[in-house]
Amino acid sequence: MLKIAVLISGVGSNLQAILDAINAKNIDAQVIAIISNRTKAKGLDRAREHKIPAYVIPSRKNQSRQEYDQGLSEVINRLNPDLIVLAGFMRILTEEFVNQFTGKLINIHPSLLPKYKGLDTHQRAIDAGDTEHGCSVHFVTPELDGGPIIAQALVSIEKNDDIQSLSAKVQAQEHKLYPLVVEWFANKQLELLEDKIFFNNELLSKPHCI
Ligand code: GRF
């Protein structure tokens, strides 16, 4: 059974969507750890509710990014998960960290990558007058939000959409997309070789779209 570590910083609604899919037996996996860099992350309540071990690793004053990531990777290496799921983990990870976990580290980002890497994605899509927006799940590489894209979900931007309505629409899609990608991992359907994604042993020429 696929062993998953989920890294969060906040609400953890994507974590919940994955837990729900596991409980519904759509995914043959176990979340073995929830790791947060924030002591007060609401997502930590979900660890208690589901009796999943939680690890809080706050950054210390004057601690370098390298030092933080070293501590984080020690915890993860001890847990030895098959898949590391970034679910709203609001830290930029070092190249050293990312390179240790190539092919088993994934992230969800609230835009149709490669558009709008970084923050404020919904506002940027509205400001640009886009009619389409969405979210992407990608393998993590050292380039921020720049790794190979596994799958995307689309939403349309209507004239009366604002940040709240748009982010609600995108989150609803995230909660479908992320569990689906995790399910593919659990079924051993996904693999990263060099920088190419293979799905069912075939090269994925463009991201899956739901
Ligand atoms: C999501 O919108 C995700 O795209 C971004 O951070 C947010 C996390 O939300 N990376 P939650 O903590 O899963 O509710």
Tab-separated table of C-alpha atoms and ligand atoms in Angstrom:
chain	number	residue	atom	x	y	z
A	1	MET	CA	0.000	0.000	0.000
A	2	LEU	CA	1.291	3.452	-0.954
A	3	LYS	CA	2.630	5.344	2.075
A	4	ILE	CA	2.046	9.078	1.821
A	5	ALA	CA	3.429	12.034	3.742
A	6	VAL	CA	1.419	15.238	3.306
A	7	LEU	CA	3.006	18.635	3.921
A	8	ILE	CA	0.724	21.519	4.826
A	9	SER	CA	0.826	25.076	6.146
A	10	GLY	CA	-2.832	25.983	6.395
A	11	VAL	CA	-6.389	24.749	6.115
A	12	GLY	CA	-5.566	21.393	4.585
A	13	SER	CA	-8.675	21.046	2.434
A	14	ASN	CA	-6.675	19.172	-0.203
A	15	LEU	CA	-5.347	16.880	2.500
A	16	GLN	CA	-8.970	16.262	3.522
A	17	ALA	CA	-9.963	15.462	-0.062
A	18	ILE	CA	-7.195	12.856	-0.223
A	19	LEU	CA	-8.185	11.386	3.158
A	20	ASP	CA	-11.811	11.192	2.013
A	21	ALA	CA	-10.812	9.370	-1.166
A	22	ILE	CA	-8.744	6.898	0.870
A	23	ASN	CA	-11.609	6.339	3.295
A	24	ALA	CA	-13.982	5.827	0.375
A	25	LYS	CA	-11.514	3.173	-0.839
A	26	ASN	CA	-10.922	5.032	-4.103
A	27	ILE	CA	-7.222	5.123	-3.272
A	28	ASP	CA	-5.281	2.178	-1.898
A	29	ALA	CA	-2.960	4.240	0.272
A	30	GLN	CA	-2.269	5.365	3.797
A	31	VAL	CA	-1.346	8.851	4.971
A	32	ILE	CA	1.429	7.968	7.393
A	33	ALA	CA	2.303	11.521	8.400
A	34	ILE	CA	1.085	15.092	8.240
A	35	ILE	CA	3.886	17.600	8.445
A	36	SER	CA	3.312	21.297	9.024
A	37	ASN	CA	5.701	24.203	9.246
A	38	ARG	CA	3.055	26.169	11.150
A	39	THR	CA	2.054	25.261	14.691
A	40	LYS	CA	-1.436	26.665	14.186
A	41	ALA	CA	-2.191	25.154	10.795
A	42	LYS	CA	-5.871	24.214	10.807
A	43	GLY	CA	-5.000	21.105	8.843
A	44	LEU	CA	-3.348	19.688	11.973
A	45	ASP	CA	-6.839	19.151	13.449
A	46	ARG	CA	-7.391	16.669	10.637
A	47	ALA	CA	-4.395	14.667	11.851
A	48	ARG	CA	-5.990	14.393	15.271
A	49	GLU	CA	-9.402	13.509	13.833
A	50	HIS	CA	-7.964	10.774	11.638
A	51	LYS	CA	-5.376	9.615	14.202
A	52	ILE	CA	-2.500	10.299	11.851
A	53	PRO	CA	0.904	11.204	13.338
A	54	ALA	CA	1.574	14.930	12.981
A	55	TYR	CA	4.977	16.596	12.880
A	56	VAL	CA	5.269	20.325	13.372
A	57	ILE	CA	8.546	21.724	12.130
A	58	PRO	CA	8.555	25.492	12.590
A	59	SER	CA	11.448	27.473	11.198
A	60	ARG	CA	13.770	28.918	13.827
A	61	LYS	CA	15.052	32.469	13.913
A	62	ASN	CA	18.182	32.920	11.804
A	63	GLN	CA	17.849	29.406	10.441
A	64	SER	CA	18.906	29.151	6.816
A	65	ARG	CA	16.701	27.573	4.189
A	66	GLN	CA	19.311	24.789	3.877
A	67	GLU	CA	19.209	24.080	7.611
A	68	TYR	CA	15.427	23.975	7.649
A	69	ASP	CA	15.230	21.647	4.687
A	70	GLN	CA	17.922	19.421	6.192
A	71	GLY	CA	15.767	18.946	9.303
A	72	LEU	CA	12.673	18.390	7.174
A	73	SER	CA	14.369	15.788	4.997
A	74	GLU	CA	15.653	13.939	8.096
A	75	VAL	CA	12.079	13.586	9.334
A	76	ILE	CA	10.839	12.501	5.917
A	77	ASN	CA	13.672	10.023	5.414
A	78	ARG	CA	12.899	8.413	8.758
A	79	LEU	CA	9.264	8.024	7.708
A	80	ASN	CA	10.317	6.708	4.295
A	81	PRO	CA	7.109	7.518	2.396
A	82	ASP	CA	6.536	6.396	-1.193
A	83	LEU	CA	4.975	9.737	-2.076
A	84	ILE	CA	5.340	13.236	-0.647
A	85	VAL	CA	2.342	15.441	-1.302
A	86	LEU	CA	2.703	19.206	-0.983
A	87	ALA	CA	-0.771	20.481	-0.141
A	88	GLY	CA	-0.517	24.195	0.478
A	89	PHE	CA	2.976	23.942	1.994
A	90	MET	CA	4.023	27.579	1.860
A	91	ARG	CA	7.788	27.275	1.743
A	92	ILE	CA	10.194	27.405	-1.142
A	93	LEU	CA	12.234	24.216	-1.045
A	94	THR	CA	15.967	24.063	-1.720
A	95	GLU	CA	17.430	22.289	-4.698
A	96	GLU	CA	19.183	19.818	-2.348
A	97	PHE	CA	15.865	18.888	-0.764
A	98	VAL	CA	13.955	18.579	-4.020
A	99	ASN	CA	16.655	16.513	-5.718
A	100	GLN	CA	16.535	13.914	-2.940
A	101	PHE	CA	12.918	13.118	-3.708
A	102	THR	CA	12.732	13.361	-7.494
A	103	GLY	CA	9.760	11.469	-8.871
A	104	LYS	CA	7.988	11.135	-5.544
A	105	LEU	CA	7.367	14.760	-4.682
A	106	ILE	CA	4.242	16.431	-6.096
A	107	ASN	CA	2.520	19.783	-5.678
A	108	ILE	CA	-0.815	21.374	-6.507
A	109	HIS	CA	-0.792	24.909	-7.816
A	110	PRO	CA	-3.841	27.128	-8.351
A	111	SER	CA	-3.275	28.092	-11.993
A	112	LEU	CA	-2.960	26.522	-15.394
A	113	LEU	CA	0.809	26.242	-15.332
A	114	PRO	CA	3.052	27.419	-16.899
A	115	LYS	CA	0.836	30.484	-16.454
A	116	TYR	CA	1.018	32.321	-13.137
A	117	LYS	CA	3.738	30.632	-11.137
A	118	GLY	CA	4.020	31.974	-7.585
A	119	LEU	CA	1.346	33.847	-5.651
A	120	ASP	CA	-1.917	35.728	-6.323
A	121	THR	CA	-2.810	33.492	-9.231
A	122	HIS	CA	-6.562	34.175	-9.199
A	123	GLN	CA	-6.146	37.949	-9.201
A	124	ARG	CA	-3.571	37.753	-11.959
A	125	ALA	CA	-5.888	35.634	-14.121
A	126	ILE	CA	-8.770	38.097	-13.573
A	127	ASP	CA	-6.547	41.122	-14.247
A	128	ALA	CA	-5.312	39.560	-17.479
A	129	GLY	CA	-8.893	39.163	-18.693
A	130	ASP	CA	-8.510	35.382	-18.980
A	131	THR	CA	-11.654	33.390	-19.625
A	132	GLU	CA	-10.083	30.121	-18.492
A	133	HIS	CA	-8.281	29.279	-15.271
A	134	GLY	CA	-7.734	26.230	-13.109
A	135	CYS	CA	-5.210	24.189	-11.192
A	136	SER	CA	-2.263	21.941	-11.964
A	137	VAL	CA	-0.605	18.986	-10.257
A	138	HIS	CA	3.061	18.677	-11.106
A	139	PHE	CA	6.213	16.890	-10.119
A	140	VAL	CA	8.392	19.191	-8.055
A	141	THR	CA	11.748	20.205	-9.483
A	142	PRO	CA	14.098	22.905	-8.219
A	143	GLU	CA	12.392	25.516	-10.404
A	144	LEU	CA	9.469	26.976	-8.438
A	145	ASP	CA	6.160	25.699	-9.867
A	146	GLY	CA	8.134	24.616	-12.916
A	147	GLY	CA	8.211	20.794	-12.846
A	148	PRO	CA	6.564	18.459	-15.363
A	149	ILE	CA	2.783	18.808	-15.240
A	150	ILE	CA	0.801	15.631	-14.604
A	151	ALA	CA	-2.757	16.913	-14.791
A	152	GLN	CA	-4.873	20.033	-14.847
A	153	ALA	CA	-8.481	20.936	-14.145
A	154	LEU	CA	-10.114	23.856	-15.892
A	155	VAL	CA	-12.694	26.378	-14.755
A	156	SER	CA	-14.170	29.261	-16.707
A	157	ILE	CA	-13.898	32.839	-15.517
A	158	GLU	CA	-17.217	34.641	-15.805
A	159	LYS	CA	-17.637	38.411	-15.943
A	160	ASN	CA	-18.935	38.605	-12.381
A	161	ASP	CA	-16.201	36.409	-10.853
A	162	ASP	CA	-14.051	37.903	-8.129
A	163	ILE	CA	-11.170	36.369	-6.162
A	164	GLN	CA	-13.528	34.635	-3.723
A	165	SER	CA	-15.812	33.086	-6.307
A	166	LEU	CA	-12.927	32.104	-8.549
A	167	SER	CA	-10.837	30.585	-5.782
A	168	ALA	CA	-13.892	28.592	-4.609
A	169	LYS	CA	-14.358	27.235	-8.133
A	170	VAL	CA	-10.683	26.326	-8.439
A	171	GLN	CA	-10.578	24.685	-5.002
A	172	ALA	CA	-13.572	22.522	-5.869
A	173	GLN	CA	-11.567	21.259	-8.844
A	174	GLU	CA	-8.427	20.801	-6.747
A	175	HIS	CA	-10.364	18.474	-4.482
A	176	LYS	CA	-11.138	16.262	-7.475
A	177	LEU	CA	-7.789	16.538	-9.212
A	178	TYR	CA	-5.368	15.857	-6.369
A	179	PRO	CA	-7.008	12.619	-5.145
A	180	LEU	CA	-7.150	11.413	-8.738
A	181	VAL	CA	-3.418	11.924	-9.260
A	182	VAL	CA	-2.658	10.243	-5.926
A	183	GLU	CA	-4.836	7.333	-7.048
A	184	TRP	CA	-2.673	7.000	-10.184
A	185	PHE	CA	0.397	6.794	-7.962
A	186	ALA	CA	-1.216	4.171	-5.777
A	187	ASN	CA	-1.980	2.157	-8.923
A	188	LYS	CA	1.628	2.603	-10.087
A	189	GLN	CA	0.413	4.314	-13.247
A	190	LEU	CA	2.750	7.304	-12.997
A	191	GLU	CA	6.489	7.537	-13.315
A	192	LEU	CA	8.986	10.317	-13.878
A	193	LEU	CA	12.021	9.351	-15.951
A	194	GLU	CA	14.555	12.123	-16.497
A	195	ASP	CA	12.106	14.996	-16.931
A	196	LYS	CA	9.463	13.003	-18.756
A	197	ILE	CA	6.220	11.676	-17.332
A	198	PHE	CA	5.107	8.164	-18.194
A	199	PHE	CA	1.479	7.202	-17.677
A	200	ASN	CA	0.697	3.493	-17.966
A	201	ASN	CA	4.235	3.099	-19.363
A	202	GLU	CA	3.575	5.551	-22.177
A	203	LEU	CA	5.071	8.996	-22.565
A	204	LEU	CA	2.579	11.642	-21.477
A	205	SER	CA	2.833	14.240	-24.235
A	206	LYS	CA	0.507	16.750	-22.578
A	207	PRO	CA	-1.035	17.010	-19.107
A	208	HIS	CA	-4.201	15.069	-18.402
A	209	CYS	CA	-7.161	17.411	-18.402
A	210	ILE	CA	-10.287	16.910	-16.323
B	1	GRF	C1	-4.465	25.395	-2.622
B	1	GRF	O1	-5.206	26.359	-3.264
B	1	GRF	C2	-3.285	24.971	-3.446
B	1	GRF	O2	-3.485	25.135	-4.803
B	1	GRF	C3	-2.189	25.894	-2.979
B	1	GRF	O3	-2.451	26.116	-1.617
B	1	GRF	C4	-3.826	25.932	-1.345
B	1	GRF	C5	-3.926	24.975	-0.205
B	1	GRF	O4	-5.217	24.877	0.299
B	1	GRF	N1	-0.905	25.300	-3.247
B	1	GRF	P1	-5.563	23.808	1.423
B	1	GRF	O5	-4.634	24.050	2.607
B	1	GRF	O6	-5.369	22.438	0.830
B	1	GRF	O7	-6.988	24.075	1.791
